[in-house]
Coordinates of C-alpha atoms in Angstrom, one line a residue:
X1 CA 149.8 89.3 31.0
X2 CA 153.5 90.1 30.9
X3 CA 152.8 93.6 29.6
X4 CA 150.1 94.2 32.3
X5 CA 152.3 93.0 35.2
X6 CA 155.8 93.9 33.9
X7 CA 156.8 96.0 36.8
X8 CA 155.0 94.0 39.5
X9 CA 157.0 92.7 42.5
X10 CA 156.5 90.1 45.2
X11 CA 153.3 88.0 45.2
X12 CA 151.8 90.3 42.4
X13 CA 154.6 89.2 40.0
X14 CA 154.5 85.4 40.5
X15 CA 151.8 83.1 39.2
X16 CA 151.3 79.3 39.5
X17 CA 150.0 77.9 36.2
X18 CA 147.9 75.0 37.5
X19 CA 146.7 73.6 34.2
X20 CA 150.3 73.3 33.0
X21 CA 151.5 71.4 36.1
X22 CA 151.3 67.8 37.2
X23 CA 152.4 65.4 39.9
X24 CA 153.1 61.7 40.1
X25 CA 152.8 59.8 43.4
X26 CA 154.4 56.5 44.3
X27 CA 155.1 54.6 47.5
X28 CA 158.4 52.7 47.8
X29 CA 160.0 51.2 50.8
X30 CA 157.8 53.0 53.4
X31 CA 158.4 56.3 51.6
X32 CA 156.0 58.4 49.6
X33 CA 157.6 60.1 46.6
X34 CA 155.9 62.9 44.8
X35 CA 157.5 64.1 41.6
X36 CA 156.0 67.3 40.2
X37 CA 156.4 69.5 37.2
X38 CA 155.3 73.0 38.3
X39 CA 154.9 75.9 35.9
X40 CA 155.6 79.3 37.5
X41 CA 155.6 82.6 35.7
X42 CA 157.4 85.7 37.0
X43 CA 156.0 88.8 35.3
X44 CA 158.1 91.2 37.3
X45 CA 161.5 92.8 36.8
X46 CA 163.1 91.2 39.9
X47 CA 164.2 87.7 40.7
X48 CA 161.7 86.4 43.3
X49 CA 162.3 83.7 45.9
X50 CA 159.4 81.5 46.5
X51 CA 158.3 78.5 48.6
X52 CA 156.3 75.8 46.7
X53 CA 154.0 73.8 49.0
X54 CA 152.4 70.6 47.7
X55 CA 148.7 69.8 48.6
X56 CA 149.3 69.2 52.2
X57 CA 146.1 68.5 54.1
X58 CA 146.2 68.2 57.9
X59 CA 146.0 64.4 57.5
X60 CA 148.5 64.4 54.6
X61 CA 152.0 62.9 54.5
X62 CA 153.7 66.1 55.6
X63 CA 155.8 67.1 52.6
X64 CA 158.1 70.0 53.3
X65 CA 158.0 73.1 51.0
X66 CA 160.8 73.7 48.4
X67 CA 162.5 77.1 48.0
X68 CA 163.1 78.3 44.4
X69 CA 164.6 81.4 42.8
X70 CA 162.4 82.5 39.9
X71 CA 164.2 84.8 37.4
X72 CA 162.5 88.0 36.1
X73 CA 160.2 87.9 33.1
X74 CA 160.3 84.1 33.0
X75 CA 157.9 81.2 32.2
X76 CA 159.5 78.0 33.5
X77 CA 158.5 74.5 34.4
X78 CA 160.3 73.3 37.6
X79 CA 160.9 69.6 38.4
X80 CA 160.4 69.2 42.1
X81 CA 160.7 66.0 44.2
X82 CA 159.0 65.7 47.6
X83 CA 159.5 62.7 50.0
X84 CA 157.7 61.8 53.2
X85 CA 157.3 58.7 55.4
X86 CA 154.5 56.6 54.1
X87 CA 152.2 55.2 56.8
X88 CA 150.3 52.8 54.5
X89 CA 150.8 49.0 54.3
X90 CA 150.4 48.9 50.5
X91 CA 152.0 50.3 47.4
X92 CA 150.3 52.6 45.0
X93 CA 151.0 54.9 42.0
X94 CA 149.0 57.8 40.9
X95 CA 149.2 60.9 38.6
X96 CA 147.5 64.2 39.1
X97 CA 147.0 66.9 36.4
X98 CA 146.4 70.4 37.8
X99 CA 147.7 69.7 41.3
X100 CA 146.8 71.9 44.3
X101 CA 150.0 73.8 44.9
X102 CA 150.5 76.8 47.0
X103 CA 153.2 79.4 46.4
X104 CA 154.4 81.9 48.9
X105 CA 156.8 84.7 47.9
X106 CA 159.7 85.1 50.4
X107 CA 160.2 88.6 51.6
X108 CA 163.8 88.7 52.5
X109 CA 165.1 91.7 54.3
X110 CA 168.7 92.7 53.8
X111 CA 170.5 94.1 56.8
X112 CA 173.5 96.3 56.2
X113 CA 176.2 95.9 58.8
X114 CA 179.0 98.5 58.9
X115 CA 182.3 97.2 60.3
X116 CA 185.0 99.5 61.5
X117 CA 188.0 98.4 59.5
X118 CA 190.5 100.8 61.1
X119 CA 193.5 99.1 62.7
X120 CA 194.4 100.4 66.1
X121 CA 197.8 100.0 67.5
X122 CA 198.7 100.1 71.2

C-alpha cells in the first residue's frame, strides 16, 4: 500500500487501521475514561494533522476529538485518552477490539503576512 499511495496527500494519505486498534472503558468518580490504542498509517510524503474522534453517538458521553501530527511514511500506534462526565449510577469496565473511530485530516491554510520593517524617523 505504501508504494501505491506514496505521493498521496490529505485524506488520501491517511488510513485508520481498525483491526489493529482497541479501546478500554472505565467509569471512576462520575467520570468515563476511555484509553485507546489507535493505529494510523500515513502513506504520503507530508506530515498530516488529523483529528481522531471516538465512537460518539448522539446519546453518547461527548468525548472531544484529539489532534495529532502524523509523520510521513509512518505506521504508528497512538495511545489516546478521552474523558467525559459519566451520567450513570454504577461502575463498569469494558474493552473493545476494532473500535469505531473517525479520522479527519485537518486542512490548515498558511497565511503570509508581509510587515514593513523600515524605520521612519520624524
